[in-house]
Tab-separated table of C-alpha atoms and ligand atoms in Angstrom:
chain	number	residue	atom	x	y	z
A	38	MET	CA	-2.899	101.203	42.026
A	39	ARG	CA	-5.574	98.883	42.415
A	40	TYR	CA	-7.886	97.723	39.477
A	41	GLY	CA	-11.371	96.128	39.669
A	42	GLY	CA	-12.852	94.140	36.770
A	43	ILE	CA	-16.380	93.016	35.876
A	44	GLU	CA	-17.145	90.894	32.852
A	45	ALA	CA	-20.969	91.476	33.426
A	46	GLY	CA	-22.166	88.988	31.165
A	47	GLY	CA	-25.951	88.402	30.505
A	48	THR	CA	-25.557	84.663	32.163
A	49	LYS	CA	-23.117	85.419	34.720
A	50	TRP	CA	-20.974	88.062	36.308
A	51	VAL	CA	-17.094	87.533	36.783
A	52	CYS	CA	-15.257	90.154	39.159
A	53	ALA	CA	-11.582	90.302	39.809
A	54	VAL	CA	-8.919	92.563	41.375
A	55	ALA	CA	-5.308	93.093	40.415
A	56	GLU	CA	-2.532	95.224	41.121
A	57	GLN	CA	-0.886	94.236	37.687
A	58	PRO	CA	-2.807	94.254	34.761
A	59	GLY	CA	-2.709	90.330	33.138
A	60	GLN	CA	-2.816	89.094	36.825
A	61	PRO	CA	-5.998	88.865	38.856
A	62	LEU	CA	-5.630	88.469	42.319
A	63	GLU	CA	-8.886	87.144	43.277
A	64	ILE	CA	-11.829	86.374	40.935
A	65	VAL	CA	-15.585	85.426	41.895
A	66	ARG	CA	-18.396	84.386	39.715
A	67	PHE	CA	-22.239	84.365	40.147
A	68	PRO	CA	-25.042	84.430	38.141
A	69	THR	CA	-26.748	87.362	36.467
A	70	THR	CA	-29.581	87.964	38.648
A	71	ALA	CA	-31.949	91.201	38.873
A	72	PRO	CA	-29.634	94.366	38.153
A	73	ALA	CA	-29.803	95.797	41.707
A	74	GLU	CA	-28.900	92.420	43.286
A	75	THR	CA	-26.322	91.714	40.893
A	76	VAL	CA	-24.670	95.073	41.259
A	77	ALA	CA	-25.073	94.856	45.154
A	78	ARG	CA	-22.994	91.352	44.889
A	79	ALA	CA	-20.211	92.896	42.898
A	80	ALA	CA	-19.911	95.777	45.113
A	81	ARG	CA	-19.875	93.532	48.100
A	82	PHE	CA	-16.957	91.355	46.605
A	83	PHE	CA	-14.903	94.756	45.803
A	84	THR	CA	-15.771	96.240	49.233
A	85	GLU	CA	-14.183	93.032	50.759
A	86	GLN	CA	-10.935	92.815	48.644
A	87	GLY	CA	-9.973	96.252	49.659
A	88	PRO	CA	-10.541	99.859	47.969
A	89	ILE	CA	-10.007	99.795	44.064
A	90	ASP	CA	-8.755	102.913	42.330
A	91	VAL	CA	-10.526	102.253	38.938
A	92	LEU	CA	-13.094	99.689	37.651
A	93	GLY	CA	-13.204	98.242	34.092
A	94	VAL	CA	-16.236	96.893	32.999
A	95	GLY	CA	-17.359	94.576	30.083
A	96	ALA	CA	-20.812	94.674	29.785
A	97	PHE	CA	-23.532	92.667	27.748
A	98	GLY	CA	-25.503	94.537	25.445
A	99	PRO	CA	-26.889	96.084	23.548
A	100	VAL	CA	-25.250	98.745	25.789
A	101	ASP	CA	-24.235	102.529	25.171
A	102	ILE	CA	-20.629	102.636	25.408
A	103	HIS	CA	-20.121	106.223	23.802
A	104	ARG	CA	-19.043	108.343	26.963
A	105	ASP	CA	-20.243	111.416	25.391
A	106	SER	CA	-23.626	109.940	25.356
A	107	PRO	CA	-26.157	111.129	28.113
A	108	THR	CA	-27.362	107.423	28.530
A	109	TRP	CA	-23.611	106.144	28.501
A	110	GLY	CA	-23.340	103.020	30.484
A	111	THR	CA	-27.096	101.740	29.894
A	112	ILE	CA	-27.775	98.352	28.927
A	113	THR	CA	-30.612	99.433	26.167
A	114	THR	CA	-32.633	97.130	24.198
A	115	THR	CA	-31.594	93.531	25.902
A	116	PRO	CA	-34.535	91.134	25.744
A	117	LYS	CA	-33.202	89.628	29.416
A	118	PRO	CA	-36.079	90.185	31.724
A	119	GLY	CA	-35.723	93.549	34.188
A	120	TRP	CA	-32.420	94.683	32.289
A	121	GLY	CA	-33.909	96.797	29.692
A	122	ASP	CA	-32.658	100.359	30.020
A	123	THR	CA	-30.775	99.676	33.013
A	124	ASP	CA	-28.081	102.349	34.109
A	125	LEU	CA	-25.297	99.979	35.021
A	126	THR	CA	-22.396	102.473	35.125
A	127	GLY	CA	-24.472	104.840	37.186
A	128	ALA	CA	-25.421	101.854	39.643
A	129	LEU	CA	-21.639	100.683	39.964
A	130	THR	CA	-20.783	104.537	40.274
A	131	SER	CA	-22.956	105.050	43.315
A	132	ALA	CA	-21.939	101.503	45.000
A	133	LEU	CA	-18.320	102.050	44.382
A	134	GLY	CA	-17.412	105.675	43.572
A	135	VAL	CA	-14.408	105.108	41.435
A	136	PRO	CA	-14.089	105.894	37.798
A	137	ILE	CA	-15.177	103.287	35.342
A	138	ALA	CA	-13.810	102.261	31.796
A	139	LEU	CA	-16.709	100.713	29.875
A	140	ASP	CA	-16.816	98.427	26.809
A	141	THR	CA	-18.858	95.229	25.718
A	142	ASP	CA	-18.203	91.995	27.386
A	143	VAL	CA	-17.058	90.893	23.968
A	144	ASN	CA	-14.794	93.658	23.202
A	145	ALA	CA	-13.236	93.197	26.625
A	146	ALA	CA	-12.576	89.550	25.985
A	147	ALA	CA	-10.852	90.552	22.942
A	148	LEU	CA	-8.705	93.266	24.654
A	149	GLY	CA	-7.745	90.586	27.370
A	150	GLU	CA	-6.530	88.157	24.537
A	151	TRP	CA	-5.195	90.603	22.687
A	152	ARG	CA	-2.704	91.724	25.394
A	153	TRP	CA	-1.999	88.642	27.137
A	154	GLY	CA	-3.770	85.511	25.174
A	155	ALA	CA	-4.259	83.896	21.660
A	156	ALA	CA	-3.948	87.501	19.909
A	157	THR	CA	-0.767	89.111	21.033
A	158	GLY	CA	1.139	90.621	18.258
A	159	LEU	CA	-1.721	90.824	15.881
A	160	ASP	CA	-3.552	93.980	15.008
A	161	THR	CA	-6.604	92.607	13.319
A	162	PHE	CA	-8.448	89.768	14.579
A	163	PHE	CA	-12.050	88.570	15.967
A	164	TYR	CA	-13.182	87.181	19.015
A	165	ILE	CA	-16.588	85.292	19.253
A	166	THR	CA	-18.296	83.708	22.369
A	167	VAL	CA	-20.930	81.239	21.775
A	168	GLY	CA	-22.715	80.343	24.997
A	169	THR	CA	-26.074	81.104	26.408
A	170	GLY	CA	-25.917	83.844	23.687
A	171	ILE	CA	-23.444	84.809	20.871
A	172	GLY	CA	-21.558	87.674	20.700
A	173	GLY	CA	-18.474	88.947	19.001
A	174	GLY	CA	-15.885	91.551	19.496
A	175	ALA	CA	-12.952	92.656	16.853
A	176	VAL	CA	-9.729	94.610	16.708
A	177	THR	CA	-9.122	96.096	13.526
A	178	GLY	CA	-5.939	97.915	12.592
A	179	GLY	CA	-4.649	98.067	16.001
A	180	ARG	CA	-7.973	99.454	17.500
A	181	ILE	CA	-10.945	97.886	19.129
A	182	LEU	CA	-13.868	98.306	16.738
A	183	HIS	CA	-16.935	100.436	18.023
A	184	GLY	CA	-18.363	102.361	15.302
A	185	LEU	CA	-22.134	103.751	15.403
A	186	LEU	CA	-22.971	101.613	18.334
A	187	HIS	CA	-20.865	98.481	18.669
A	188	PRO	CA	-20.665	95.454	16.794
A	189	GLU	CA	-23.266	92.829	17.135
A	190	PHE	CA	-21.983	89.939	15.382
A	191	GLY	CA	-24.246	87.691	17.215
A	192	HIS	CA	-27.385	88.807	15.415
A	193	MET	CA	-26.035	88.605	11.951
A	194	ARG	CA	-28.338	87.015	9.277
A	195	ILE	CA	-27.432	83.792	7.750
A	196	PRO	CA	-28.748	81.376	5.435
A	197	HIS	CA	-31.067	79.150	6.932
A	198	ASP	CA	-32.170	76.021	5.205
A	199	ARG	CA	-35.374	75.044	6.721
A	200	ALA	CA	-35.637	71.760	4.966
A	201	ARG	CA	-32.658	70.864	6.932
A	202	ASP	CA	-33.342	72.625	9.650
A	203	PRO	CA	-37.201	73.802	10.481
A	204	PHE	CA	-36.339	75.171	13.928
A	205	ASP	CA	-37.491	78.971	13.728
A	206	GLY	CA	-34.785	80.173	15.931
A	207	ILE	CA	-35.447	81.958	19.276
A	208	CYS	CA	-33.855	85.353	18.793
A	209	PRO	CA	-37.054	87.656	20.018
A	210	TYR	CA	-36.143	90.425	17.575
A	211	HIS	CA	-35.254	88.282	14.492
A	212	GLY	CA	-35.835	84.757	15.061
A	213	ASP	CA	-33.542	82.895	12.948
A	214	CYS	CA	-30.463	85.227	13.145
A	215	LEU	CA	-27.073	83.510	14.423
A	216	GLU	CA	-27.732	83.769	17.888
A	217	GLY	CA	-31.460	82.606	17.093
A	218	LEU	CA	-30.069	79.108	15.524
A	219	ALA	CA	-26.638	78.751	16.905
A	220	SER	CA	-26.525	80.132	20.721
A	221	GLY	CA	-26.382	77.286	23.683
A	222	GLU	CA	-29.963	78.150	24.334
A	223	SER	CA	-31.173	77.461	20.938
A	224	ILE	CA	-29.194	74.121	20.891
A	225	ARG	CA	-31.325	73.094	24.033
A	226	ARG	CA	-34.703	74.420	22.654
A	227	ARG	CA	-34.156	72.758	19.192
A	228	TRP	CA	-32.894	69.538	20.475
A	229	GLY	CA	-34.821	69.194	24.004
A	230	ARG	CA	-31.469	68.843	25.699
A	231	PRO	CA	-28.524	71.069	26.390
A	232	GLY	CA	-25.439	70.832	24.267
A	233	PRO	CA	-23.064	68.919	26.684
A	234	GLU	CA	-25.917	65.988	26.568
A	235	LEU	CA	-26.152	65.797	22.694
A	236	SER	CA	-23.903	63.237	21.102
A	237	ASP	CA	-25.713	62.958	17.828
A	238	PRO	CA	-23.148	63.994	15.090
A	239	ALA	CA	-26.112	65.884	13.270
A	240	VAL	CA	-26.175	68.485	16.263
A	241	TRP	CA	-22.378	69.364	15.656
A	242	GLU	CA	-22.532	69.456	12.244
A	243	LEU	CA	-25.161	71.898	12.021
A	244	GLU	CA	-23.773	74.100	14.627
A	245	ALA	CA	-20.497	74.118	12.646
A	246	GLU	CA	-22.570	74.775	9.714
A	247	TYR	CA	-23.777	78.072	11.386
A	248	LEU	CA	-20.917	79.142	12.861
A	249	ALA	CA	-18.932	78.755	9.535
A	250	LEU	CA	-21.522	80.626	7.525
A	251	ALA	CA	-20.924	83.412	9.926
A	252	LEU	CA	-17.073	83.215	10.143
A	253	VAL	CA	-17.129	83.441	6.429
A	254	ASN	CA	-18.838	86.314	6.601
A	255	VAL	CA	-16.431	88.136	9.195
A	256	ILE	CA	-13.526	86.831	7.232
A	257	CYS	CA	-14.611	88.391	3.894
A	258	MET	CA	-15.621	91.736	5.675
A	259	LEU	CA	-12.643	92.087	8.657
A	260	SER	CA	-10.030	89.985	7.184
A	261	PRO	CA	-8.932	88.759	10.608
A	262	GLN	CA	-5.584	87.367	11.084
A	263	ARG	CA	-6.909	85.064	14.025
A	264	ILE	CA	-10.582	84.084	15.085
A	265	ILE	CA	-10.897	83.169	18.739
A	266	ILE	CA	-13.900	81.330	19.782
A	267	GLY	CA	-14.956	81.261	23.554
A	268	GLY	CA	-17.887	80.202	25.462
A	269	GLY	CA	-19.568	77.193	26.441
A	270	VAL	CA	-20.639	75.690	23.187
A	271	ALA	CA	-17.128	76.038	21.820
A	272	LYS	CA	-16.011	73.682	24.622
A	273	GLN	CA	-17.738	70.639	22.545
A	274	SER	CA	-14.298	69.193	20.984
A	275	ALA	CA	-16.265	68.213	17.896
A	276	LEU	CA	-17.221	71.555	16.892
A	277	LEU	CA	-14.149	73.582	16.013
A	278	PRO	CA	-12.564	70.799	13.711
A	279	LEU	CA	-15.818	70.702	11.936
A	280	ALA	CA	-16.208	74.561	11.760
A	281	ARG	CA	-12.710	74.967	10.339
A	282	ARG	CA	-13.445	72.404	7.421
A	283	ARG	CA	-16.846	74.190	6.735
A	284	VAL	CA	-15.060	77.447	6.738
A	285	ARG	CA	-12.408	76.189	4.240
A	286	GLU	CA	-15.189	74.374	2.064
A	287	LEU	CA	-17.278	77.897	1.944
A	288	LEU	CA	-14.394	79.748	0.954
A	289	ALA	CA	-13.823	77.498	-1.582
A	290	GLY	CA	-10.618	78.561	-2.557
A	291	TYR	CA	-11.271	82.078	-3.139
A	292	LEU	CA	-9.006	83.552	-0.509
A	293	ARG	CA	-5.585	82.584	-0.986
A	294	ALA	CA	-3.802	82.127	2.677
A	295	PRO	CA	-2.731	79.148	4.381
A	296	GLU	CA	-4.766	79.711	7.305
A	297	LEU	CA	-7.942	79.298	5.031
A	298	THR	CA	-6.968	76.638	2.750
A	299	ASP	CA	-4.556	74.232	4.622
A	300	PRO	CA	-6.124	72.410	7.214
A	301	ASP	CA	-2.890	72.305	9.429
A	302	ALA	CA	-2.669	76.015	9.370
A	303	ALA	CA	-6.142	76.421	10.201
A	304	GLU	CA	-5.735	74.895	13.423
A	305	GLY	CA	-3.431	77.852	14.515
A	306	TYR	CA	-6.432	80.113	12.896
A	307	ILE	CA	-9.445	79.431	14.334
A	308	VAL	CA	-8.557	78.777	18.168
A	309	VAL	CA	-9.987	78.664	21.594
A	310	PRO	CA	-9.142	81.587	23.927
A	311	ARG	CA	-5.402	81.311	25.667
A	312	LEU	CA	-7.194	82.771	28.737
A	313	GLY	CA	-10.092	80.474	29.012
A	314	ASP	CA	-12.957	81.780	31.051
A	315	ARG	CA	-10.769	84.402	32.238
A	316	ALA	CA	-10.632	86.245	28.923
A	317	GLY	CA	-13.519	88.788	29.513
A	318	VAL	CA	-12.486	89.748	33.439
A	319	ILE	CA	-8.758	90.055	32.489
A	320	GLY	CA	-9.940	92.181	29.441
A	321	ALA	CA	-12.093	94.306	32.072
A	322	ILE	CA	-9.080	94.710	34.160
A	323	GLN	CA	-7.210	95.632	31.132
A	324	LEU	CA	-9.728	98.583	30.095
A	325	ALA	CA	-9.275	99.799	33.822
A	326	TYR	CA	-5.522	99.932	33.309
A	327	GLU	CA	-5.132	101.324	29.860
A	328	ALA	CA	-7.799	104.147	30.655
A	329	GLN	CA	-5.838	104.990	33.897
A	330	GLU	CA	-2.699	105.327	31.866
A	331	ALA	CA	-4.319	107.388	29.147
A	332	ALA	CA	-5.720	109.579	31.880
A	333	ALA	CA	-2.249	109.695	33.424
A	334	SER	CA	-0.992	111.181	30.160
A	335	SER	CA	-3.955	113.080	29.177
A	336	SER	CA	-7.817	113.077	30.071
A	337	GLY	CA	-8.872	109.627	28.716
A	338	LEU	CA	-10.706	108.559	31.914
A	339	SER	CA	-13.746	110.031	33.297
A	340	GLY	CA	-15.995	108.867	35.874
A	341	ARG	CA	-19.583	110.036	36.244
A	342	ALA	CA	-19.701	112.187	39.108
A	343	GLY	CA	-22.935	112.137	41.011
A	344	GLY	CA	-23.835	109.112	39.590
B	275	ZN	ZN1	-31.090	88.245	16.722
């Protein structure tokens, strides 16, 4: 059995093939351009690597991940130019002709970290990526959280002190939601330069403030046993220590767990992905693998015959 995986992100796609879950053989990364061009580039990679039997896709959203829906696999209301109402799984099915297992890019990354990374052995945890945009995935009680649509942690509303930060935010839907205030793109637009070029401590204290406000909401609602923060912005070394401290301060001792009150324990509570930049694509392969396993025992995997 050969598995394909695509982390179909809004900024870049990561494609990989594997014969064993958790062990990608070849990985390729390329920027997300127009839908047809991006799908064609992915299809070319899989053709060059030899046939795959099943494909797992972790897609940026919002995306319809409910398999019974007539618009399953469609990227819906994204503000990304050219991608609104794109039938992603239809295009991939036409190009590759294999069954597809689909979830969000961040749920796929959470799955990768759950099976092979920083969340092994846990049954409730939270994964967030802070990059060009912000997205989050969660496992609760041993299941990936989906619900009505799928979680959109990046668009949660957080307090915005305009005296401290007059920046309006950049989300086309909400302005100053979490992504609007704290994504890599918002950092670039607020400060005039991208994050890696910014060393002013005020930049990272403000970023840590927004991140901590969001994480406190998640901690209070999901009670995660661990929080994994991926994405390019999280690579800024100053950020995680500041965020851990602000989470502790904002919770103010109300939740009595060492992870939330003891600075040393917090270092193992709010962590970076153990799989690094490969979490999403390893998770996508895992989606394919687990769908295939489910299909072998019942009927958990369905393609979309006819495209
Ligand atoms: Zn928003």
